[in-house]
Amino acid sequence: ARRESGRSFVVFVLRGTNDLRALAPEFWENGRDGTSAVAVSGADKDYFALLAGLEPQEDIRTNPYYYAYWGYATQMLKSNYPGRLPPWYQRGLADFFANTLVRKKQVEIGRLIDHHLRTLNDRQQLPVAELLGVDWQSRWLTDNDRLRVFDANAWMLVHYLVLGENRARLP
């Protein structure tokens, strides 16, 4: 992807959780304990902060840099497509790439996202027509409880469109 938005981005690589917590306290205030990375947009720059030296365990389910990857994917989508993408597509595709794991000998994309699966299990799923009809001013995007449901549904639809049933298009 090209980054031609004219906005620069700054990456902070930090040594410990306390440094990350000091830089972006709102992530912990919103119940994101265990966060290893954050992405925040400022007035003229995008900021990414991540903890150094994390080696993903073999049994890891969620990328420890999930929030930074999500922020980066979102910025790439915004800067590479004229106008605004539909919310379901932009947020769903950002989630799709946010859980990518880069290992020494492989890159894993399209991994399942546990918190989205829990949301889809616990809450009613949105009809596809309603999901596709959501615009950027919708309550689905301005209310945090609704946003979690929207994001889970958008991710599920994009995951299916990209990989197909039972990940048939993964190769």
PDB file of C-alpha atoms in Angstrom:
ATOM      1  CA  ALA A   1       0.000   0.000   0.000  1.00  0.00           C
ATOM      2  CA  ARG A   2       1.095   3.542  -0.620  1.00  0.00           C
ATOM      3  CA  ARG A   3       1.077   6.159   2.093  1.00  0.00           C
ATOM      4  CA  GLU A   4       0.317   9.383   0.261  1.00  0.00           C
ATOM      5  CA  SER A   5      -1.988  11.137   2.698  1.00  0.00           C
ATOM      6  CA  GLY A   6       0.600  13.808   3.495  1.00  0.00           C
ATOM      7  CA  ARG A   7       0.398  12.789   7.164  1.00  0.00           C
ATOM      8  CA  SER A   8       3.511  11.429   8.730  1.00  0.00           C
ATOM      9  CA  PHE A   9       3.454   8.667  11.267  1.00  0.00           C
ATOM     10  CA  VAL A  10       5.594   8.244  14.309  1.00  0.00           C
ATOM     11  CA  VAL A  11       6.440   4.871  15.836  1.00  0.00           C
ATOM     12  CA  PHE A  12       7.471   4.523  19.472  1.00  0.00           C
ATOM     13  CA  VAL A  13       9.117   1.261  20.469  1.00  0.00           C
ATOM     14  CA  LEU A  14       8.940   0.975  24.238  1.00  0.00           C
ATOM     15  CA  ARG A  15      10.634  -1.236  26.819  1.00  0.00           C
ATOM     16  CA  GLY A  16       7.792  -1.893  29.211  1.00  0.00           C
ATOM     17  CA  THR A  17       4.071  -1.780  29.841  1.00  0.00           C
ATOM     18  CA  ASN A  18       4.408   1.187  32.211  1.00  0.00           C
ATOM     19  CA  ASP A  19       5.898   3.273  29.384  1.00  0.00           C
ATOM     20  CA  LEU A  20       3.048   2.289  27.072  1.00  0.00           C
ATOM     21  CA  ARG A  21       0.469   2.972  29.790  1.00  0.00           C
ATOM     22  CA  ALA A  22       1.947   6.446  30.364  1.00  0.00           C
ATOM     23  CA  LEU A  23       1.864   7.223  26.645  1.00  0.00           C
ATOM     24  CA  ALA A  24      -1.735   6.043  26.033  1.00  0.00           C
ATOM     25  CA  PRO A  25      -3.609   5.740  29.357  1.00  0.00           C
ATOM     26  CA  GLU A  26      -7.022   5.752  27.682  1.00  0.00           C
ATOM     27  CA  PHE A  27      -6.447   2.207  26.403  1.00  0.00           C
ATOM     28  CA  TRP A  28      -6.330   0.900  29.969  1.00  0.00           C
ATOM     29  CA  GLU A  29      -9.192   3.133  31.073  1.00  0.00           C
ATOM     30  CA  ASN A  30     -11.311   1.430  28.390  1.00  0.00           C
ATOM     31  CA  GLY A  31     -10.556  -2.053  29.742  1.00  0.00           C
ATOM     32  CA  ARG A  32      -7.790  -3.152  27.392  1.00  0.00           C
ATOM     33  CA  ASP A  33      -5.478  -4.728  29.947  1.00  0.00           C
ATOM     34  CA  GLY A  34      -2.733  -6.720  28.308  1.00  0.00           C
ATOM     35  CA  THR A  35      -2.372  -4.221  25.472  1.00  0.00           C
ATOM     36  CA  SER A  36       1.048  -4.417  23.830  1.00  0.00           C
ATOM     37  CA  ALA A  37       0.497  -1.804  21.141  1.00  0.00           C
ATOM     38  CA  VAL A  38      -1.688   1.204  20.407  1.00  0.00           C
ATOM     39  CA  ALA A  39      -2.468   3.448  17.457  1.00  0.00           C
ATOM     40  CA  VAL A  40      -3.724   7.000  17.859  1.00  0.00           C
ATOM     41  CA  SER A  41      -4.411   9.686  15.260  1.00  0.00           C
ATOM     42  CA  GLY A  42      -3.394  13.221  16.149  1.00  0.00           C
ATOM     43  CA  ALA A  43      -4.212  16.481  14.412  1.00  0.00           C
ATOM     44  CA  ASP A  44      -1.414  16.146  11.847  1.00  0.00           C
ATOM     45  CA  LYS A  45       0.259  12.774  12.534  1.00  0.00           C
ATOM     46  CA  ASP A  46      -0.561   9.162  13.286  1.00  0.00           C
ATOM     47  CA  TYR A  47       1.163   7.592  16.265  1.00  0.00           C
ATOM     48  CA  PHE A  48       1.926   3.933  16.848  1.00  0.00           C
ATOM     49  CA  ALA A  49       3.461   2.630  20.055  1.00  0.00           C
ATOM     50  CA  LEU A  50       4.470  -0.961  20.727  1.00  0.00           C
ATOM     51  CA  LEU A  51       6.411  -2.960  23.239  1.00  0.00           C
ATOM     52  CA  ALA A  52       9.761  -4.247  22.039  1.00  0.00           C
ATOM     53  CA  GLY A  53      10.862  -7.845  22.085  1.00  0.00           C
ATOM     54  CA  LEU A  54       7.554  -9.702  22.189  1.00  0.00           C
ATOM     55  CA  GLU A  55       7.870 -13.173  20.752  1.00  0.00           C
ATOM     56  CA  PRO A  56       4.451 -14.706  19.999  1.00  0.00           C
ATOM     57  CA  GLN A  57       3.907 -18.035  21.726  1.00  0.00           C
ATOM     58  CA  GLU A  58       2.888 -21.016  19.592  1.00  0.00           C
ATOM     59  CA  ASP A  59      -0.595 -21.142  21.122  1.00  0.00           C
ATOM     60  CA  ILE A  60      -1.270 -17.402  20.839  1.00  0.00           C
ATOM     61  CA  ARG A  61      -4.776 -16.528  19.643  1.00  0.00           C
ATOM     62  CA  THR A  62      -4.543 -12.749  19.272  1.00  0.00           C
ATOM     63  CA  ASN A  63      -1.664 -10.743  17.875  1.00  0.00           C
ATOM     64  CA  PRO A  64      -0.083  -8.817  20.774  1.00  0.00           C
ATOM     65  CA  TYR A  65       0.252  -5.833  18.411  1.00  0.00           C
ATOM     66  CA  TYR A  66      -3.419  -6.074  17.356  1.00  0.00           C
ATOM     67  CA  TYR A  67      -4.319  -2.421  18.062  1.00  0.00           C
ATOM     68  CA  ALA A  68      -1.284  -1.021  16.233  1.00  0.00           C
ATOM     69  CA  TYR A  69      -1.913  -3.281  13.233  1.00  0.00           C
ATOM     70  CA  TRP A  70      -5.577  -2.211  13.244  1.00  0.00           C
ATOM     71  CA  GLY A  71      -4.611   1.458  13.307  1.00  0.00           C
ATOM     72  CA  TYR A  72      -2.045   1.010  10.561  1.00  0.00           C
ATOM     73  CA  ALA A  73      -4.473  -0.934   8.339  1.00  0.00           C
ATOM     74  CA  THR A  74      -7.099   1.772   8.876  1.00  0.00           C
ATOM     75  CA  GLN A  75      -4.661   4.534   7.882  1.00  0.00           C
ATOM     76  CA  MET A  76      -3.548   2.604   4.783  1.00  0.00           C
ATOM     77  CA  LEU A  77      -7.148   2.111   3.684  1.00  0.00           C
ATOM     78  CA  LYS A  78      -7.948   5.795   4.215  1.00  0.00           C
ATOM     79  CA  SER A  79      -4.891   6.986   2.289  1.00  0.00           C
ATOM     80  CA  ASN A  80      -5.222   4.539  -0.622  1.00  0.00           C
ATOM     81  CA  TYR A  81      -8.895   4.933  -1.483  1.00  0.00           C
ATOM     82  CA  PRO A  82     -10.436   8.216  -2.624  1.00  0.00           C
ATOM     83  CA  GLY A  83     -13.451   9.246  -0.606  1.00  0.00           C
ATOM     84  CA  ARG A  84     -14.672   7.219   2.313  1.00  0.00           C
ATOM     85  CA  LEU A  85     -15.019   3.472   2.216  1.00  0.00           C
ATOM     86  CA  PRO A  86     -18.187   1.931   3.638  1.00  0.00           C
ATOM     87  CA  PRO A  87     -17.794   1.431   7.400  1.00  0.00           C
ATOM     88  CA  TRP A  88     -18.336  -2.342   7.261  1.00  0.00           C
ATOM     89  CA  TYR A  89     -15.553  -2.706   4.689  1.00  0.00           C
ATOM     90  CA  GLN A  90     -13.010  -0.363   6.267  1.00  0.00           C
ATOM     91  CA  ARG A  91     -13.466  -1.608   9.835  1.00  0.00           C
ATOM     92  CA  GLY A  92     -13.902  -5.263   8.816  1.00  0.00           C
ATOM     93  CA  LEU A  93     -10.773  -5.303   6.646  1.00  0.00           C
ATOM     94  CA  ALA A  94      -8.749  -3.495   9.318  1.00  0.00           C
ATOM     95  CA  ASP A  95      -9.807  -6.195  11.801  1.00  0.00           C
ATOM     96  CA  PHE A  96      -8.994  -8.917   9.271  1.00  0.00           C
ATOM     97  CA  PHE A  97      -5.391  -7.686   9.022  1.00  0.00           C
ATOM     98  CA  ALA A  98      -5.042  -6.658  12.689  1.00  0.00           C
ATOM     99  CA  ASN A  99      -4.730 -10.250  13.851  1.00  0.00           C
ATOM    100  CA  THR A 100      -1.927 -11.069  11.406  1.00  0.00           C
ATOM    101  CA  LEU A 101       0.995 -12.826  13.054  1.00  0.00           C
ATOM    102  CA  VAL A 102       4.485 -12.473  11.642  1.00  0.00           C
ATOM    103  CA  ARG A 103       6.665 -15.363  12.725  1.00  0.00           C
ATOM    104  CA  LYS A 104      10.223 -16.270  11.798  1.00  0.00           C
ATOM    105  CA  LYS A 105       9.257 -18.504   8.876  1.00  0.00           C
ATOM    106  CA  GLN A 106       5.624 -17.656   8.151  1.00  0.00           C
ATOM    107  CA  VAL A 107       2.992 -14.943   8.123  1.00  0.00           C
ATOM    108  CA  GLU A 108      -0.501 -15.908   9.260  1.00  0.00           C
ATOM    109  CA  ILE A 109      -3.377 -13.747   8.010  1.00  0.00           C
ATOM    110  CA  GLY A 110      -7.096 -14.224   8.463  1.00  0.00           C
ATOM    111  CA  ARG A 111      -6.772 -15.603  11.969  1.00  0.00           C
ATOM    112  CA  LEU A 112      -9.927 -15.841  14.035  1.00  0.00           C
ATOM    113  CA  ILE A 113     -10.450 -13.062  16.579  1.00  0.00           C
ATOM    114  CA  ASP A 114     -11.614 -14.402  19.922  1.00  0.00           C
ATOM    115  CA  HIS A 115     -13.240 -11.199  21.168  1.00  0.00           C
ATOM    116  CA  HIS A 116     -15.294 -10.946  17.966  1.00  0.00           C
ATOM    117  CA  LEU A 117     -16.335 -14.593  18.219  1.00  0.00           C
ATOM    118  CA  ARG A 118     -17.464 -14.001  21.825  1.00  0.00           C
ATOM    119  CA  THR A 119     -19.444 -10.933  20.767  1.00  0.00           C
ATOM    120  CA  LEU A 120     -21.110 -12.834  17.926  1.00  0.00           C
ATOM    121  CA  ASN A 121     -21.938 -15.654  20.337  1.00  0.00           C
ATOM    122  CA  ASP A 122     -23.339 -13.355  23.040  1.00  0.00           C
ATOM    123  CA  ARG A 123     -25.226 -10.830  20.906  1.00  0.00           C
ATOM    124  CA  GLN A 124     -27.654 -10.973  18.035  1.00  0.00           C
ATOM    125  CA  GLN A 125     -25.988 -10.846  14.648  1.00  0.00           C
ATOM    126  CA  LEU A 126     -26.879  -7.978  12.314  1.00  0.00           C
ATOM    127  CA  PRO A 127     -28.767  -8.780   9.127  1.00  0.00           C
ATOM    128  CA  VAL A 128     -26.410  -8.256   6.178  1.00  0.00           C
ATOM    129  CA  ALA A 129     -28.644  -5.541   4.665  1.00  0.00           C
ATOM    130  CA  GLU A 130     -28.484  -3.548   7.912  1.00  0.00           C
ATOM    131  CA  LEU A 131     -24.710  -4.035   8.206  1.00  0.00           C
ATOM    132  CA  LEU A 132     -24.179  -2.827   4.628  1.00  0.00           C
ATOM    133  CA  GLY A 133     -26.490   0.152   5.164  1.00  0.00           C
ATOM    134  CA  VAL A 134     -24.625   1.622   8.146  1.00  0.00           C
ATOM    135  CA  ASP A 135     -23.083   5.014   7.407  1.00  0.00           C
ATOM    136  CA  TRP A 136     -20.384   6.913   9.308  1.00  0.00           C
ATOM    137  CA  GLN A 137     -22.931   8.885  11.379  1.00  0.00           C
ATOM    138  CA  SER A 138     -24.874   5.809  12.504  1.00  0.00           C
ATOM    139  CA  ARG A 139     -25.421   4.925  16.156  1.00  0.00           C
ATOM    140  CA  TRP A 140     -23.704   1.640  15.308  1.00  0.00           C
ATOM    141  CA  LEU A 141     -20.451   3.608  15.151  1.00  0.00           C
ATOM    142  CA  THR A 142     -21.000   6.199  17.886  1.00  0.00           C
ATOM    143  CA  ASP A 143     -22.159   3.968  20.752  1.00  0.00           C
ATOM    144  CA  ASN A 144     -19.396   1.711  22.179  1.00  0.00           C
ATOM    145  CA  ASP A 145     -21.692  -1.258  22.892  1.00  0.00           C
ATOM    146  CA  ARG A 146     -23.157  -1.136  19.398  1.00  0.00           C
ATOM    147  CA  LEU A 147     -19.701  -0.572  17.889  1.00  0.00           C
ATOM    148  CA  ARG A 148     -18.442  -3.881  19.324  1.00  0.00           C
ATOM    149  CA  VAL A 149     -21.378  -5.680  17.690  1.00  0.00           C
ATOM    150  CA  PHE A 150     -20.896  -3.815  14.417  1.00  0.00           C
ATOM    151  CA  ASP A 151     -17.149  -4.548  14.306  1.00  0.00           C
ATOM    152  CA  ALA A 152     -17.652  -8.239  15.018  1.00  0.00           C
ATOM    153  CA  ASN A 153     -20.226  -8.510  12.224  1.00  0.00           C
ATOM    154  CA  ALA A 154     -18.122  -6.474   9.771  1.00  0.00           C
ATOM    155  CA  TRP A 155     -15.068  -8.622  10.508  1.00  0.00           C
ATOM    156  CA  MET A 156     -17.093 -11.825  10.061  1.00  0.00           C
ATOM    157  CA  LEU A 157     -18.432 -10.681   6.669  1.00  0.00           C
ATOM    158  CA  VAL A 158     -15.007  -9.572   5.390  1.00  0.00           C
ATOM    159  CA  HIS A 159     -13.410 -12.767   6.705  1.00  0.00           C
ATOM    160  CA  TYR A 160     -15.967 -14.802   4.773  1.00  0.00           C
ATOM    161  CA  LEU A 161     -15.636 -12.712   1.596  1.00  0.00           C
ATOM    162  CA  VAL A 162     -11.839 -12.957   1.598  1.00  0.00           C
ATOM    163  CA  LEU A 163     -11.345 -16.561   2.693  1.00  0.00           C
ATOM    164  CA  GLY A 164     -14.625 -18.266   1.816  1.00  0.00           C
ATOM    165  CA  GLU A 165     -16.375 -21.025   3.673  1.00  0.00           C
ATOM    166  CA  ASN A 166     -14.017 -23.033   5.901  1.00  0.00           C
ATOM    167  CA  ARG A 167     -11.114 -20.866   4.617  1.00  0.00           C
ATOM    168  CA  ALA A 168     -11.351 -22.529   1.184  1.00  0.00           C
ATOM    169  CA  ARG A 169      -9.644 -19.559  -0.541  1.00  0.00           C
ATOM    170  CA  LEU A 170      -6.754 -19.339   1.937  1.00  0.00           C
ATOM    171  CA  PRO A 171      -4.172 -20.772  -0.510  1.00  0.00           C
TER     172      PRO A 171
END
